mmCIF file of C-alpha atoms in Angstrom:
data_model
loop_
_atom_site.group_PDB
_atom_site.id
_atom_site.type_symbol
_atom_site.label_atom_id
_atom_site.label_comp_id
_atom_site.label_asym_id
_atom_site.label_seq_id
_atom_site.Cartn_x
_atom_site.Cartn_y
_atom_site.Cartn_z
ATOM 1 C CA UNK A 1 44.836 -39.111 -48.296
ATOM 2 C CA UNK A 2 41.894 -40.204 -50.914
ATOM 3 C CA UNK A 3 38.615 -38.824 -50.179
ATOM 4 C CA UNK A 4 37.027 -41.723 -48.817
ATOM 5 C CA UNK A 5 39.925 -42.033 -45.894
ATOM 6 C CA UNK A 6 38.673 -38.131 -45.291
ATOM 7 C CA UNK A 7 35.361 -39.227 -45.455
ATOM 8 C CA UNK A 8 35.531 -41.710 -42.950
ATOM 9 C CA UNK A 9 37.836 -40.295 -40.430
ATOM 10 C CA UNK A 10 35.296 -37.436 -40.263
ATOM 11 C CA UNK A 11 31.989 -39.789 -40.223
ATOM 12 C CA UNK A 12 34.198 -41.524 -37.247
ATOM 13 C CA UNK A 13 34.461 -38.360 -35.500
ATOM 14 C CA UNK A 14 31.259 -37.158 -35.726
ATOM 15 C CA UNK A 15 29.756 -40.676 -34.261
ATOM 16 C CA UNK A 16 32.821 -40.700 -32.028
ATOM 17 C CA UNK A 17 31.864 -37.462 -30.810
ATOM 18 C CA UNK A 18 28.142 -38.461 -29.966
ATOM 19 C CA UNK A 19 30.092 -41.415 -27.899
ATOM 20 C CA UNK A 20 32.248 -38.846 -26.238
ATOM 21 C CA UNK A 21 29.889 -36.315 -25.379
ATOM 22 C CA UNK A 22 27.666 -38.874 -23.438
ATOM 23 C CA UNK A 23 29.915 -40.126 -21.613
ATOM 24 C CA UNK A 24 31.561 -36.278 -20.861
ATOM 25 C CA UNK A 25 27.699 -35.576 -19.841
ATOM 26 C CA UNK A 26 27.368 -38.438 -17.722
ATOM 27 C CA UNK A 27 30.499 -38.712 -15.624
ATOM 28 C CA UNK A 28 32.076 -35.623 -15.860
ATOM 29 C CA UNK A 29 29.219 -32.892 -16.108
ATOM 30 C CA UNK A 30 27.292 -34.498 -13.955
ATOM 31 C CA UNK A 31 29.680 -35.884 -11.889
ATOM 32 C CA UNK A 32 32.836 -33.613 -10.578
ATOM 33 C CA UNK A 33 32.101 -31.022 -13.481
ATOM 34 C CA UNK A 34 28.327 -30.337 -11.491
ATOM 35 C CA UNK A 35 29.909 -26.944 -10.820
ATOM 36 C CA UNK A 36 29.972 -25.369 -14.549
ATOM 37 C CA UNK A 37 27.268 -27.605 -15.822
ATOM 38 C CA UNK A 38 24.379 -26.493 -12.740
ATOM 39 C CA UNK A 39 23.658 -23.483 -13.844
ATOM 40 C CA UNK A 40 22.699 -25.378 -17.408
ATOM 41 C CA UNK A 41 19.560 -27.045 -15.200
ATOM 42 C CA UNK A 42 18.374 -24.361 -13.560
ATOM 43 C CA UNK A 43 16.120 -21.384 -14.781
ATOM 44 C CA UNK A 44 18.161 -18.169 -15.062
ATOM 45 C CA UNK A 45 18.118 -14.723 -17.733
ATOM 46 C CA UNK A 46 21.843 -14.582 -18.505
ATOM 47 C CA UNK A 47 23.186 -14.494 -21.854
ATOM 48 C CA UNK A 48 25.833 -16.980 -21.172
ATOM 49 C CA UNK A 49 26.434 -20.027 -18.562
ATOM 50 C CA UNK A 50 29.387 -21.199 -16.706
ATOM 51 C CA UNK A 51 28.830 -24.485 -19.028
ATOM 52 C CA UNK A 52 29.550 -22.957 -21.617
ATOM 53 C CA UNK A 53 33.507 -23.063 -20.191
ATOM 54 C CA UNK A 54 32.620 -26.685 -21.206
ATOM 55 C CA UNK A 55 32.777 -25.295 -25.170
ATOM 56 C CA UNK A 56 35.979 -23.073 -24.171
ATOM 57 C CA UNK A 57 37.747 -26.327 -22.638
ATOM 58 C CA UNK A 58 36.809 -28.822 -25.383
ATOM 59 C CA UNK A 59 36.927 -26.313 -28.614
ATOM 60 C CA UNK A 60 41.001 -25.682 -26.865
ATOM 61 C CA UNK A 61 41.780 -29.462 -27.209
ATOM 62 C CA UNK A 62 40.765 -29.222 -30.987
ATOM 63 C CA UNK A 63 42.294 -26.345 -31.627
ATOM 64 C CA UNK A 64 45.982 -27.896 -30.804
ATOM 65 C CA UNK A 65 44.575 -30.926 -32.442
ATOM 66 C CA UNK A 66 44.493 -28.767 -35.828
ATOM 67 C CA UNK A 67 47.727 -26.945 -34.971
ATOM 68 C CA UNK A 68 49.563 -30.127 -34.299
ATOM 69 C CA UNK A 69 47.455 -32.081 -37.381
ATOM 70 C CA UNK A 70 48.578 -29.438 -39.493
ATOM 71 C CA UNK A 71 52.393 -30.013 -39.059
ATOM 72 C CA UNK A 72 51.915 -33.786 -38.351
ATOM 73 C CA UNK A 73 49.444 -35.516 -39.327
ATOM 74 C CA UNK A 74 46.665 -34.729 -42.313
ATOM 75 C CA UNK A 75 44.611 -37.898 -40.119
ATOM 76 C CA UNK A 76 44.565 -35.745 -36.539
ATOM 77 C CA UNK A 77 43.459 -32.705 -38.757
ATOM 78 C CA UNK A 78 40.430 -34.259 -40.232
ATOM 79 C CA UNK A 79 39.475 -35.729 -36.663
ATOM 80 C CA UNK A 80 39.704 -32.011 -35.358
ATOM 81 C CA UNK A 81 37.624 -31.456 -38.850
ATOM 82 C CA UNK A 82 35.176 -34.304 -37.860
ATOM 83 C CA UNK A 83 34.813 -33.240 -34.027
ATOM 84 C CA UNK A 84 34.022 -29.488 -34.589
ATOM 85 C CA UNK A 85 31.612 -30.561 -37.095
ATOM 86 C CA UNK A 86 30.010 -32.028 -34.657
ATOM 87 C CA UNK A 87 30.405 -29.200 -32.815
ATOM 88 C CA UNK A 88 28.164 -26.946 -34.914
ATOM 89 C CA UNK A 89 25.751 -30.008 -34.952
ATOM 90 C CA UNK A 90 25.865 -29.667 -30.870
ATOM 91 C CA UNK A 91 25.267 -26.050 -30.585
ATOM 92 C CA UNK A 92 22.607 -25.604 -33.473
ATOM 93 C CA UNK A 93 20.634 -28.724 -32.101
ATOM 94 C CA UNK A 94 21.242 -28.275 -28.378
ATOM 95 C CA UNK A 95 21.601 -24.718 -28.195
ATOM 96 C CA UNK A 96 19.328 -23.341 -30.809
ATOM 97 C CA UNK A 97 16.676 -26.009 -30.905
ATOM 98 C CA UNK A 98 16.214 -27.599 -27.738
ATOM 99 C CA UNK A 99 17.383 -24.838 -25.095
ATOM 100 C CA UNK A 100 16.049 -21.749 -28.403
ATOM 101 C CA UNK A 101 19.381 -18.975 -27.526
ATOM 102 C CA UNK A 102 19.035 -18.557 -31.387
ATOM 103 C CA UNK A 103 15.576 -19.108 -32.501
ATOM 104 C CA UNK A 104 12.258 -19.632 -30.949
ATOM 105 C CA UNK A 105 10.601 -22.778 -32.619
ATOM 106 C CA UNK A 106 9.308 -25.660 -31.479
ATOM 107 C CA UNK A 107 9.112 -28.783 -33.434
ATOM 108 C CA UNK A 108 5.758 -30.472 -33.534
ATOM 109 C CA UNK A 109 6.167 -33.809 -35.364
ATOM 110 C CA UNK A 110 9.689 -35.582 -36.126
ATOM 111 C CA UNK A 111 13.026 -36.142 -35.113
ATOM 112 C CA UNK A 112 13.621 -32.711 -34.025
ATOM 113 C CA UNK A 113 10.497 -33.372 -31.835
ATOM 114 C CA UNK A 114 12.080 -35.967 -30.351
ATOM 115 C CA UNK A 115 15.382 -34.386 -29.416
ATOM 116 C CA UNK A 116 13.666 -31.981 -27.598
ATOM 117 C CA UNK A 117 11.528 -34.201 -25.810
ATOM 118 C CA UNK A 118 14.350 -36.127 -24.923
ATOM 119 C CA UNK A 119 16.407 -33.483 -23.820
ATOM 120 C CA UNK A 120 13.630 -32.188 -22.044
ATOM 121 C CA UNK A 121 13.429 -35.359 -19.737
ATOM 122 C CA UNK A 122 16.687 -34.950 -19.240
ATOM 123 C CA UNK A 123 16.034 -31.720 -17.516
ATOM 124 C CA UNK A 124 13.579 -33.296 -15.595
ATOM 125 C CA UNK A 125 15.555 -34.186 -12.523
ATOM 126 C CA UNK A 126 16.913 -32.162 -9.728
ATOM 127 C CA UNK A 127 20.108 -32.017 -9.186
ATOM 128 C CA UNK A 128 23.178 -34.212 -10.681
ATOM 129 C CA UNK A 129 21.572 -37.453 -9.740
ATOM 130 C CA UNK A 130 20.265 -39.824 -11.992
ATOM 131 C CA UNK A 131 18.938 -38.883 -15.035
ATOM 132 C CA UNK A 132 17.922 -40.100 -18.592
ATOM 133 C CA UNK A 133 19.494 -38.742 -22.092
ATOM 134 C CA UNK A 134 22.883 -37.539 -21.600
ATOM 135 C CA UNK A 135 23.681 -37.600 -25.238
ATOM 136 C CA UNK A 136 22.989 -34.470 -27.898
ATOM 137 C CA UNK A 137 22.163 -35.971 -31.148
ATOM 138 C CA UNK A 138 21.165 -39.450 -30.589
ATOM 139 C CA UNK A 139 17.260 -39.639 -28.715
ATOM 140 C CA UNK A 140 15.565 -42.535 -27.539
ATOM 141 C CA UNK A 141 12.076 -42.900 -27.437
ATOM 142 C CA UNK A 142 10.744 -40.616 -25.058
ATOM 143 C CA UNK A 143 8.080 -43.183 -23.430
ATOM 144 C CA UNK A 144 11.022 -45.710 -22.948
ATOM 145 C CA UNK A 145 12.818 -42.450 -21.163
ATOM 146 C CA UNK A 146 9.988 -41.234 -19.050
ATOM 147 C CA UNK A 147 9.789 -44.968 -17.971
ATOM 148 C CA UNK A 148 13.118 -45.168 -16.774
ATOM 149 C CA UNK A 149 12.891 -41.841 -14.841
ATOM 150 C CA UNK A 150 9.933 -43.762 -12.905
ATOM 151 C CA UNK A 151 11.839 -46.247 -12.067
ATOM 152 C CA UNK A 152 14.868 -43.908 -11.004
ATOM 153 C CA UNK A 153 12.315 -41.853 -8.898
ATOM 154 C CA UNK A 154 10.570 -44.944 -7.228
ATOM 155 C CA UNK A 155 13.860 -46.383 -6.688
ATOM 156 C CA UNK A 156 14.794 -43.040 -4.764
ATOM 157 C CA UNK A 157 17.914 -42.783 -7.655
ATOM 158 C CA UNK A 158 16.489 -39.219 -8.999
ATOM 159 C CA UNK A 159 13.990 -36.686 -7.624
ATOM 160 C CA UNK A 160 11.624 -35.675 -10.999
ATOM 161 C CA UNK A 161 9.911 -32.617 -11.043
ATOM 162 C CA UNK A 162 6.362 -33.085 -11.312
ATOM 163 C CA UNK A 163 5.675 -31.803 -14.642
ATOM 164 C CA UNK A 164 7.763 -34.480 -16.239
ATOM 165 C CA UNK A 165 4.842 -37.023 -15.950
ATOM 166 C CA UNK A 166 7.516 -40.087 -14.957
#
């Protein structure tokens, strides 16, 4: 494979990734995956969460993808390259910025301010229903998101907490 083909199957997988996770967010962790994935919305002291079994599941998949790449297909191994780089992206950005298990520092103008906010919106619910940002890297504009969490709370869609401001 030239290094453009490697290139591009990993750029793929990265975006592919962002594509995957939101919809994984959406449908399954908030849907019939609620049970790991709770514990993720609610306050608690514990080192580690039942979503991270999320991380175990996911990072198993790739693993056989490089194992089966490996003997296969140089293609599937770069995809398995592309998807746990996106991996590290996930747990430095979700997990060290936004949620701070690595660090403690919060972001005061920028992108990274915007991720948070996002994600923090996305907290802002209660419960599994409804709901704004369920992607990790990608953020929209957090007045556009506290908008639609209005609308999801008048329409009776979502209960917000109060100190979300939609």
């Amino acid at each position: 494979m030239t290094w453009w083909q490697i290139l591009g199957i990993v750029l793929a997988s990265v975006i592919g990734m962002e594509l995957f996770a939101w919809v994984a967010h959406k449908y399954i962790m908030h849907g019939w995956g609620w049970g790991w994935h709770r514990d993720h919305h609610e306050p608690h002291d514990k080192v580690l969460e039942k979503n991270d079994l999320f991380a175990v599941v996911f990072g198993s998949i790739v693993f056989v993808m490089f194992l089966v790449g490996y003997y296969v297909s140089d293609a599937l191994w770069w995809t398995a390259f592309g998807i746990t780089l996106y991996g590290v992206i996930y747990t430095l950005v979700h997990d060290g910025l936004v949620h701070q298990r690595y660090w403690k520092w919060t972001p005061r103008r920028g992108y990274a301010k915007r991720l948070v906010q996002a994600h923090r919106l996305h907290h802002a619910t209660v419960g599994k229903e409804g709901g704004v940002s369920f992607g990790f890297v990608f953020a929209r504009d957090p007045a556009k998101l506290k908008a639609e969490l209005k609308q999801q709370r008048e329409a009776g869609v979502a209960v917000v907490r109060d100190s979300a401001g939609a």
